[in-house]
PDB file of C-alpha atoms and ligand atoms in Angstrom:
ATOM      1  CA  UNK A  27     102.250  76.201 121.223  1.00 39.00           C
ATOM      2  CA  UNK A  28     103.986  78.945 123.172  1.00 40.00           C
ATOM      3  CA  UNK A  29     107.328  77.627 122.093  1.00 38.00           C
ATOM      4  CA  UNK A  30     106.321  77.657 118.476  1.00 40.00           C
ATOM      5  CA  UNK A  31     105.130  81.267 118.744  1.00 39.00           C
ATOM      6  CA  UNK A  32     108.481  82.285 120.104  1.00 38.00           C
ATOM      7  CA  UNK A  33     110.156  80.476 117.275  1.00 38.00           C
ATOM      8  CA  UNK A  34     108.236  82.099 114.425  1.00 40.00           C
ATOM      9  CA  UNK A  35     107.909  85.647 115.695  1.00 40.00           C
ATOM     10  CA  UNK A  36     111.387  87.151 115.773  1.00 41.00           C
ATOM     11  CA  UNK A  37     113.089  85.779 112.706  1.00 40.00           C
ATOM     12  CA  UNK A  38     111.455  85.825 109.337  1.00 41.00           C
ATOM     13  CA  UNK A  39     114.008  83.393 107.908  1.00 41.00           C
ATOM     14  CA  UNK A  40     113.087  80.888 110.599  1.00 39.00           C
ATOM     15  CA  UNK A  41     109.423  81.224 109.723  1.00 40.00           C
ATOM     16  CA  UNK A  42     109.848  79.764 106.267  1.00 42.00           C
ATOM     17  CA  UNK A  43     111.936  76.860 107.475  1.00 40.00           C
ATOM     18  CA  UNK A  44     109.369  76.176 110.213  1.00 40.00           C
ATOM     19  CA  UNK A  45     106.636  76.140 107.595  1.00 41.00           C
ATOM     20  CA  UNK A  46     108.589  73.815 105.356  1.00 41.00           C
ATOM     21  CA  UNK A  47     109.399  71.303 108.023  1.00 40.00           C
ATOM     22  CA  UNK A  48     106.476  71.800 110.402  1.00 40.00           C
ATOM     23  CA  UNK A  49     103.071  70.200 110.353  1.00 41.00           C
ATOM     24  CA  UNK A  50      99.994  71.950 108.975  1.00 45.00           C
ATOM     25  CA  UNK A  51      98.885  73.783 112.089  1.00 45.00           C
ATOM     26  CA  UNK A  52     102.194  75.661 112.326  1.00 44.00           C
ATOM     27  CA  UNK A  53     100.991  77.772 109.430  1.00 46.00           C
ATOM     28  CA  UNK A  54      97.807  78.763 111.237  1.00 47.00           C
ATOM     29  CA  UNK A  55      99.739  79.604 114.365  1.00 48.00           C
ATOM     30  CA  UNK A  56     102.178  81.778 112.452  1.00 49.00           C
ATOM     31  CA  UNK A  57      99.417  83.772 110.752  1.00 52.00           C
ATOM     32  CA  UNK A  58      97.548  84.354 113.997  1.00 54.00           C
ATOM     33  CA  UNK A  59     100.687  85.495 115.773  1.00 55.00           C
ATOM     34  CA  UNK A  60     101.444  88.119 113.161  1.00 57.00           C
ATOM     35  CA  UNK A  61      97.926  89.529 113.068  1.00 57.00           C
ATOM     36  CA  UNK A  62      97.232  89.601 116.773  1.00 55.00           C
ATOM     37  CA  UNK A  63      98.633  93.011 117.860  1.00 63.00           C
ATOM     38  CA  UNK A  64      95.946  95.690 117.494  1.00 73.00           C
ATOM     39  CA  UNK A  65      97.005  98.356 115.035  1.00 78.00           C
ATOM     40  CA  UNK A  66      98.130 101.715 116.393  1.00 95.00           C
ATOM     41  CA  UNK A  67      95.778 104.561 115.542  1.00 97.00           C
ATOM     42  CA  UNK A  68      96.625 108.068 114.414  1.00 98.00           C
ATOM     43  CA  UNK A  69      93.901 110.662 114.980  1.00 98.00           C
ATOM     44  CA  UNK A  70      94.096 113.182 112.177  1.00 98.00           C
ATOM     45  CA  UNK A  71      92.217 116.473 111.883  1.00 98.00           C
ATOM     46  CA  UNK A  72      91.335 118.277 108.666  1.00 98.00           C
ATOM     47  CA  UNK A  73      89.010 121.016 107.438  1.00 97.00           C
ATOM     48  CA  UNK A  74      87.484 119.466 104.311  1.00 97.00           C
ATOM     49  CA  UNK A  75      86.481 122.635 102.457  1.00 96.00           C
ATOM     50  CA  UNK A  76      89.731 122.999 100.582  1.00 98.00           C
ATOM     51  CA  UNK A  77      89.474 121.175  97.261  1.00 97.00           C
ATOM     52  CA  UNK A  78      91.481 119.507  95.818  1.00 98.00           C
ATOM     53  CA  UNK A  79      93.369 118.911  99.084  1.00 98.00           C
ATOM     54  CA  UNK A  80      90.435 117.970 101.340  1.00 98.00           C
ATOM     55  CA  UNK A  81      86.739 118.083 100.586  1.00 98.00           C
ATOM     56  CA  UNK A  82      83.625 115.927 100.773  1.00 96.00           C
ATOM     57  CA  UNK A  83      82.808 113.519  97.975  1.00 94.00           C
ATOM     58  CA  UNK A  84      79.330 112.707  96.695  1.00 93.00           C
ATOM     59  CA  UNK A  85      78.595 110.501  99.725  1.00 94.00           C
ATOM     60  CA  UNK A  86      80.149 113.001 102.135  1.00 93.00           C
ATOM     61  CA  UNK A  87      83.279 110.875 102.342  1.00 96.00           C
ATOM     62  CA  UNK A  88      86.494 112.844 102.824  1.00 97.00           C
ATOM     63  CA  UNK A  89      88.612 112.896  99.682  1.00 98.00           C
ATOM     64  CA  UNK A  90      91.523 114.827  98.192  1.00 98.00           C
ATOM     65  CA  UNK A  91      95.270 114.948  97.785  1.00 98.00           C
ATOM     66  CA  UNK A  92      95.903 115.323 101.536  1.00 98.00           C
ATOM     67  CA  UNK A  93      93.562 112.426 102.343  1.00 98.00           C
ATOM     68  CA  UNK A  94      95.287 110.079  99.893  1.00 98.00           C
ATOM     69  CA  UNK A  95      98.655 111.205 101.213  1.00 98.00           C
ATOM     70  CA  UNK A  96      97.793 110.726 104.888  1.00 98.00           C
ATOM     71  CA  UNK A  97      96.393 107.254 104.249  1.00 98.00           C
ATOM     72  CA  UNK A  98      99.516 106.288 102.302  1.00 98.00           C
ATOM     73  CA  UNK A  99     101.709 107.708 105.076  1.00 98.00           C
ATOM     74  CA  UNK A 100      99.715 105.828 107.729  1.00 98.00           C
ATOM     75  CA  UNK A 101     100.151 102.597 105.798  1.00 97.00           C
ATOM     76  CA  UNK A 102     103.866 103.207 105.437  1.00 98.00           C
ATOM     77  CA  UNK A 103     104.183 103.977 109.160  1.00 97.00           C
ATOM     78  CA  UNK A 104     102.015 101.067 110.302  1.00 97.00           C
ATOM     79  CA  UNK A 105      99.143 103.151 111.695  1.00 97.00           C
ATOM     80  CA  UNK A 106      95.414 103.041 111.127  1.00 97.00           C
ATOM     81  CA  UNK A 107      94.270 106.552 110.169  1.00 98.00           C
ATOM     82  CA  UNK A 108      91.135 108.077 111.692  1.00 98.00           C
ATOM     83  CA  UNK A 109      90.178 111.462 110.253  1.00 98.00           C
ATOM     84  CA  UNK A 110      87.954 114.023 111.924  1.00 97.00           C
ATOM     85  CA  UNK A 111      86.401 117.099 110.424  1.00 97.00           C
ATOM     86  CA  UNK A 112      87.317 120.313 112.276  1.00 97.00           C
ATOM     87  CA  UNK A 113      87.324 124.048 111.619  1.00 96.00           C
ATOM     88  CA  UNK A 114      90.652 125.216 110.189  1.00 97.00           C
ATOM     89  CA  UNK A 115      91.238 127.516 113.143  1.00 96.00           C
ATOM     90  CA  UNK A 116      90.432 124.654 115.549  1.00 97.00           C
ATOM     91  CA  UNK A 117      93.213 122.402 114.234  1.00 98.00           C
ATOM     92  CA  UNK A 118      96.169 123.869 116.116  1.00 98.00           C
ATOM     93  CA  UNK A 119      94.275 124.036 119.464  1.00 98.00           C
ATOM     94  CA  UNK A 120      93.152 120.400 118.945  1.00 98.00           C
ATOM     95  CA  UNK A 121      96.763 119.354 118.358  1.00 98.00           C
ATOM     96  CA  UNK A 122      97.998 121.263 121.389  1.00 98.00           C
ATOM     97  CA  UNK A 123      95.323 119.820 123.692  1.00 98.00           C
ATOM     98  CA  UNK A 124      96.037 116.297 122.436  1.00 97.00           C
ATOM     99  CA  UNK A 125      92.564 115.751 120.962  1.00 98.00           C
ATOM    100  CA  UNK A 126      94.210 114.823 117.667  1.00 98.00           C
ATOM    101  CA  UNK A 127      97.712 113.551 116.935  1.00 98.00           C
ATOM    102  CA  UNK A 128      98.258 115.540 113.750  1.00 98.00           C
ATOM    103  CA  UNK A 129      96.532 117.676 111.120  1.00 98.00           C
ATOM    104  CA  UNK A 130      96.779 117.621 107.352  1.00 98.00           C
ATOM    105  CA  UNK A 131      94.826 120.502 105.891  1.00 98.00           C
ATOM    106  CA  UNK A 132      96.826 122.396 103.292  1.00 98.00           C
ATOM    107  CA  UNK A 133      98.458 124.089 106.244  1.00 98.00           C
ATOM    108  CA  UNK A 134     101.313 126.403 105.331  1.00 98.00           C
ATOM    109  CA  UNK A 135     104.481 126.187 107.370  1.00 98.00           C
ATOM    110  CA  UNK A 136     104.914 129.643 108.897  1.00 98.00           C
ATOM    111  CA  UNK A 137     107.299 131.038 111.505  1.00 97.00           C
ATOM    112  CA  UNK A 138     104.390 132.039 113.746  1.00 97.00           C
ATOM    113  CA  UNK A 139     102.827 128.552 113.663  1.00 98.00           C
ATOM    114  CA  UNK A 140     106.217 126.929 114.192  1.00 98.00           C
ATOM    115  CA  UNK A 141     106.279 128.547 117.628  1.00 98.00           C
ATOM    116  CA  UNK A 142     103.131 126.636 118.615  1.00 98.00           C
ATOM    117  CA  UNK A 143     103.466 123.302 116.768  1.00 98.00           C
ATOM    118  CA  UNK A 144     105.855 120.951 114.981  1.00 98.00           C
ATOM    119  CA  UNK A 145     105.702 120.598 111.220  1.00 98.00           C
ATOM    120  CA  UNK A 146     106.753 117.691 109.063  1.00 98.00           C
ATOM    121  CA  UNK A 147     109.006 118.422 106.101  1.00 98.00           C
ATOM    122  CA  UNK A 148     107.161 120.198 103.262  1.00 98.00           C
ATOM    123  CA  UNK A 149     104.957 117.981 101.101  1.00 98.00           C
ATOM    124  CA  UNK A 150     103.564 120.553  98.628  1.00 98.00           C
ATOM    125  CA  UNK A 151     104.596 124.036  97.486  1.00 97.00           C
ATOM    126  CA  UNK A 152     101.768 126.541  97.295  1.00 97.00           C
ATOM    127  CA  UNK A 153     101.192 130.293  97.362  1.00 97.00           C
ATOM    128  CA  UNK A 154      98.396 132.858  97.514  1.00 98.00           C
ATOM    129  CA  UNK A 155      96.363 134.389  94.695  1.00 98.00           C
ATOM    130  CA  UNK A 156      93.674 137.022  94.306  1.00 98.00           C
ATOM    131  CA  UNK A 157      90.331 136.102  92.750  1.00 98.00           C
ATOM    132  CA  UNK A 158      88.061 138.861  91.371  1.00 98.00           C
ATOM    133  CA  UNK A 159      84.870 139.015  89.296  1.00 97.00           C
ATOM    134  CA  UNK A 160      85.415 138.171  85.643  1.00 96.00           C
ATOM    135  CA  UNK A 161      84.204 141.650  84.650  1.00 96.00           C
ATOM    136  CA  UNK A 162      86.470 143.518  87.081  1.00 97.00           C
ATOM    137  CA  UNK A 163      89.212 145.369  85.241  1.00 96.00           C
ATOM    138  CA  UNK A 164      90.333 147.684  88.068  1.00 96.00           C
ATOM    139  CA  UNK A 165      91.996 145.181  90.375  1.00 98.00           C
ATOM    140  CA  UNK A 166      95.267 143.842  89.036  1.00 96.00           C
ATOM    141  CA  UNK A 167      97.404 143.454  92.148  1.00 96.00           C
ATOM    142  CA  UNK A 168      97.333 143.451  95.947  1.00 97.00           C
ATOM    143  CA  UNK A 169      97.883 147.211  95.910  1.00 96.00           C
ATOM    144  CA  UNK A 170      94.640 147.709  93.985  1.00 98.00           C
ATOM    145  CA  UNK A 171      92.764 146.124  96.898  1.00 98.00           C
ATOM    146  CA  UNK A 172      93.324 149.226  99.051  1.00 98.00           C
ATOM    147  CA  UNK A 173      89.998 150.402 100.432  1.00 98.00           C
ATOM    148  CA  UNK A 174      88.222 147.363  98.965  1.00 98.00           C
ATOM    149  CA  UNK A 175      86.306 144.465 100.526  1.00 98.00           C
ATOM    150  CA  UNK A 176      88.237 141.190 100.656  1.00 98.00           C
ATOM    151  CA  UNK A 177      86.835 137.781 101.638  1.00 98.00           C
ATOM    152  CA  UNK A 178      89.079 135.254 103.347  1.00 98.00           C
ATOM    153  CA  UNK A 179      88.964 132.124 105.488  1.00 97.00           C
ATOM    154  CA  UNK A 180      89.565 132.738 109.161  1.00 96.00           C
ATOM    155  CA  UNK A 181      92.993 131.850 110.556  1.00 96.00           C
ATOM    156  CA  UNK A 182      94.664 131.411 107.181  1.00 98.00           C
ATOM    157  CA  UNK A 183      97.694 132.961 105.529  1.00 98.00           C
ATOM    158  CA  UNK A 184      95.241 134.543 103.060  1.00 98.00           C
ATOM    159  CA  UNK A 185      93.529 136.301 105.974  1.00 98.00           C
ATOM    160  CA  UNK A 186      96.921 137.428 107.206  1.00 97.00           C
ATOM    161  CA  UNK A 187      97.769 138.830 103.758  1.00 98.00           C
ATOM    162  CA  UNK A 188      94.439 140.657 103.470  1.00 98.00           C
ATOM    163  CA  UNK A 189      95.028 142.283 106.860  1.00 98.00           C
ATOM    164  CA  UNK A 190      98.126 144.022 105.449  1.00 97.00           C
ATOM    165  CA  UNK A 191      96.135 145.895 102.775  1.00 98.00           C
ATOM    166  CA  UNK A 192      95.589 149.532 103.660  1.00 98.00           C
ATOM    167  CA  UNK A 193      91.998 150.552 104.418  1.00 98.00           C
ATOM    168  CA  UNK A 194      90.613 147.246 103.209  1.00 98.00           C
ATOM    169  CA  UNK A 195      87.599 145.647 104.874  1.00 98.00           C
ATOM    170  CA  UNK A 196      88.381 142.005 105.525  1.00 98.00           C
ATOM    171  CA  UNK A 197      85.367 139.699 105.683  1.00 98.00           C
ATOM    172  CA  UNK A 198      86.233 136.379 107.357  1.00 98.00           C
ATOM    173  CA  UNK A 199      84.523 133.022 106.866  1.00 97.00           C
ATOM    174  CA  UNK A 200      84.822 129.690 108.657  1.00 95.00           C
ATOM    175  CA  UNK A 201      85.192 127.606 105.526  1.00 95.00           C
ATOM    176  CA  UNK A 202      87.437 127.909 102.542  1.00 95.00           C
ATOM    177  CA  UNK A 203      84.696 127.842  99.888  1.00 94.00           C
ATOM    178  CA  UNK A 204      82.639 130.635 101.477  1.00 97.00           C
ATOM    179  CA  UNK A 205      84.879 133.520 100.305  1.00 98.00           C
ATOM    180  CA  UNK A 206      84.298 132.319  96.718  1.00 98.00           C
ATOM    181  CA  UNK A 207      80.540 132.245  97.245  1.00 97.00           C
ATOM    182  CA  UNK A 208      80.605 135.713  98.761  1.00 97.00           C
ATOM    183  CA  UNK A 209      82.543 136.986  95.750  1.00 98.00           C
ATOM    184  CA  UNK A 210      80.080 135.297  93.450  1.00 96.00           C
ATOM    185  CA  UNK A 211      77.229 137.082  95.274  1.00 96.00           C
ATOM    186  CA  UNK A 212      79.099 140.362  94.754  1.00 95.00           C
ATOM    187  CA  UNK A 213      79.330 140.846  98.521  1.00 97.00           C
ATOM    188  CA  UNK A 214      83.065 141.553  98.206  1.00 98.00           C
ATOM    189  CA  UNK A 215      85.505 142.826  95.568  1.00 98.00           C
ATOM    190  CA  UNK A 216      87.997 139.987  95.874  1.00 98.00           C
ATOM    191  CA  UNK A 217      88.911 136.796  97.674  1.00 98.00           C
ATOM    192  CA  UNK A 218      92.410 135.783  98.731  1.00 98.00           C
ATOM    193  CA  UNK A 219      93.148 132.085  99.026  1.00 98.00           C
ATOM    194  CA  UNK A 220      95.703 129.470  98.075  1.00 98.00           C
ATOM    195  CA  UNK A 221      96.508 129.456  94.367  1.00 97.00           C
ATOM    196  CA  UNK A 222      95.894 125.727  93.699  1.00 97.00           C
ATOM    197  CA  UNK A 223      92.526 125.928  95.480  1.00 98.00           C
ATOM    198  CA  UNK A 224      91.389 128.927  93.414  1.00 98.00           C
ATOM    199  CA  UNK A 225      92.691 127.252  90.244  1.00 97.00           C
ATOM    200  CA  UNK A 226      90.749 124.078  91.040  1.00 97.00           C
ATOM    201  CA  UNK A 227      87.599 126.106  91.782  1.00 97.00           C
ATOM    202  CA  UNK A 228      87.852 127.774  88.349  1.00 97.00           C
ATOM    203  CA  UNK A 229      88.526 124.484  86.538  1.00 95.00           C
ATOM    204  CA  UNK A 230      85.435 123.021  88.232  1.00 94.00           C
ATOM    205  CA  UNK A 231      83.330 125.838  86.755  1.00 96.00           C
ATOM    206  CA  UNK A 232      83.536 128.458  89.507  1.00 96.00           C
ATOM    207  CA  UNK A 233      83.302 132.041  88.316  1.00 94.00           C
ATOM    208  CA  UNK A 234      85.915 134.777  88.471  1.00 97.00           C
ATOM    209  CA  UNK A 235      89.501 135.256  87.383  1.00 98.00           C
ATOM    210  CA  UNK A 236      92.905 135.278  89.015  1.00 98.00           C
ATOM    211  CA  UNK A 237      94.780 138.587  88.905  1.00 97.00           C
ATOM    212  CA  UNK A 238      98.370 139.500  89.637  1.00 94.00           C
ATOM    213  CA  UNK A 239     101.284 137.312  90.539  1.00 91.00           C
ATOM    214  CA  UNK A 240     101.103 134.339  92.830  1.00 93.00           C
ATOM    215  CA  UNK A 241     102.068 135.751  96.238  1.00 93.00           C
ATOM    216  CA  UNK A 242     104.192 134.120  98.965  1.00 87.00           C
ATOM    217  CA  UNK A 243     105.916 130.807  98.345  1.00 91.00           C
ATOM    218  CA  UNK A 244     104.290 128.668 101.002  1.00 96.00           C
ATOM    219  CA  UNK A 245     105.004 125.043 101.776  1.00 98.00           C
ATOM    220  CA  UNK A 246     102.388 122.764 103.245  1.00 98.00           C
ATOM    221  CA  UNK A 247     103.379 120.581 106.177  1.00 98.00           C
ATOM    222  CA  UNK A 248     101.676 118.096 108.449  1.00 98.00           C
ATOM    223  CA  UNK A 249     101.115 119.732 111.825  1.00 98.00           C
ATOM    224  CA  UNK A 250     101.958 117.933 115.052  1.00 98.00           C
ATOM    225  CA  UNK A 251     102.184 118.700 118.734  1.00 98.00           C
ATOM    226  CA  UNK A 252     105.105 120.893 119.719  1.00 98.00           C
ATOM    227  CA  UNK A 253     107.952 118.663 120.845  1.00 98.00           C
ATOM    228  CA  UNK A 254     106.525 115.444 119.373  1.00 98.00           C
ATOM    229  CA  UNK A 255     109.759 114.906 117.495  1.00 98.00           C
ATOM    230  CA  UNK A 256     109.377 111.132 117.413  1.00 97.00           C
ATOM    231  CA  UNK A 257     106.138 111.219 115.407  1.00 98.00           C
ATOM    232  CA  UNK A 258     107.452 114.105 113.302  1.00 98.00           C
ATOM    233  CA  UNK A 259     110.438 111.971 112.330  1.00 98.00           C
ATOM    234  CA  UNK A 260     108.178 109.011 111.567  1.00 98.00           C
ATOM    235  CA  UNK A 261     106.210 111.251 109.185  1.00 98.00           C
ATOM    236  CA  UNK A 262     109.376 112.598 107.561  1.00 98.00           C
ATOM    237  CA  UNK A 263     110.807 109.118 107.059  1.00 98.00           C
ATOM    238  CA  UNK A 264     107.529 107.882 105.593  1.00 98.00           C
ATOM    239  CA  UNK A 265     107.270 110.936 103.325  1.00 98.00           C
ATOM    240  CA  UNK A 266     110.775 110.269 102.024  1.00 98.00           C
ATOM    241  CA  UNK A 267     109.890 106.639 101.432  1.00 98.00           C
ATOM    242  CA  UNK A 268     106.749 107.579  99.453  1.00 98.00           C
ATOM    243  CA  UNK A 269     108.760 110.055  97.386  1.00 98.00           C
ATOM    244  CA  UNK A 270     111.298 107.385  96.610  1.00 98.00           C
ATOM    245  CA  UNK A 271     108.946 104.512  95.848  1.00 98.00           C
ATOM    246  CA  UNK A 272     106.774 106.522  93.434  1.00 98.00           C
ATOM    247  CA  UNK A 273     103.661 106.543  95.637  1.00 98.00           C
ATOM    248  CA  UNK A 274     103.823 110.318  96.200  1.00 98.00           C
ATOM    249  CA  UNK A 275     104.064 110.920  92.425  1.00 98.00           C
ATOM    250  CA  UNK A 276     101.086 108.663  91.837  1.00 98.00           C
ATOM    251  CA  UNK A 277      98.947 110.649  94.282  1.00 98.00           C
ATOM    252  CA  UNK A 278     100.230 113.946  92.869  1.00 98.00           C
ATOM    253  CA  UNK A 279      99.349 112.919  89.308  1.00 97.00           C
ATOM    254  CA  UNK A 280      95.881 111.775  90.372  1.00 97.00           C
ATOM    255  CA  UNK A 281      95.006 115.265  91.663  1.00 97.00           C
ATOM    256  CA  UNK A 282      97.187 117.645  89.653  1.00 95.00           C
ATOM    257  CA  UNK A 283      97.982 115.829  86.444  1.00 90.00           C
ATOM    258  CA  UNK A 284     101.581 115.433  85.358  1.00 70.00           C
TER     259      UNK A 284
HETATM  260  N1  LIG B   6      97.472 127.389 103.312  1.00 50.81           N
HETATM  261  C1  LIG B   6      96.640 128.298 104.027  1.00 50.81           C
HETATM  262  C2  LIG B   6      97.076 128.364 105.466  1.00 50.81           C
HETATM  263  O1  LIG B   6      97.812 127.528 105.909  1.00 50.81           O
HETATM  264  C3  LIG B   6      95.160 127.929 103.931  1.00 50.81           C
HETATM  265  C4  LIG B   6      94.853 126.588 104.493  1.00 50.81           C
HETATM  266  C5  LIG B   6      93.397 126.199 104.471  1.00 50.81           C
HETATM  267  O2  LIG B   6      92.527 127.011 104.298  1.00 50.81           O
HETATM  268  N2  LIG B   6      93.101 124.960 104.635  1.00 50.81           N
HETATM  269  O3  LIG B   6      96.702 129.229 106.171  1.00 50.81           O
END
C-alpha cells in the first residue's frame, strides 16, 4: 500500500501505466492519495458596498467583479478562498495585523498605501468622478465644488480628492453607497466616488448625473501584507494566467459588457 502510494504520487506518467497494469484497487488508492492534502486557505477581506465590484446579492451573498476574480485566482493558485466583510478603512489594518491574508475591494494603488502594504499588479483601471443632482447646473468641475458640501466614503481616494477642495465641507461615510443616498436626500451638493461605481449606480436607476472629466487614472490592485512578496508573486502569476487563458475577459464581460 505504502509502496504503491509512493509510486503513483510523484510522476503522472507512471500513474497511467500503474492504472493500466494494476489491479482495480490501485485506482482507488491513487484517487485517495491525490485528494488527501487539505486545501490551503486564503483569508480575503472586502467591503461589499461597492457595486459592481463587491456587493451583497439578494440572499446577502457576496457578488461582483472582484469576487469572481478572487475566486478564479484562488482556483488558479490552488487555494480555497474565504471572504470576510470589513469596513474599507479596516482592510489595511487587518492585512498588517495578519487577520486576513489579502484584500480585494476596488482598492486603488497609491504611493501612500504602497508604504504600508504590497499590491499585486493592476487588475482594473479606474478613476474618480463627481455626481450631482440631476437639476444642478452650477457644478461642472471640481473647482465648482469650492465652499460646497461633498459626500465621500471614509479612507478612499475620493475622500482624499474632496479634502483638496478649498472651503468645502467633506461629509464622510463608512460605506460606499451612503454618499449617494446623502446626495439623493439633498444633504450634500455632490458625491465623489469611483467612476465605474457611479456609472453602475446610475444604470441601476440611481438618481443624479456625472459632471466634469473623469479625475485621476487609478489602478486597482489586490492588497497584501508588506513584504509578503511570495504571495504577491503568486497573485501576479495567477493574474497573468487568467489574462492569457481568457478567464479574466470572461469575468470582465460578465460585469462590464464587451
Ligand atoms: N478606489 C477607491 C480607493 O481605493 C475606493 C475604493 C472603495 O471604496 N472600495 O480608495
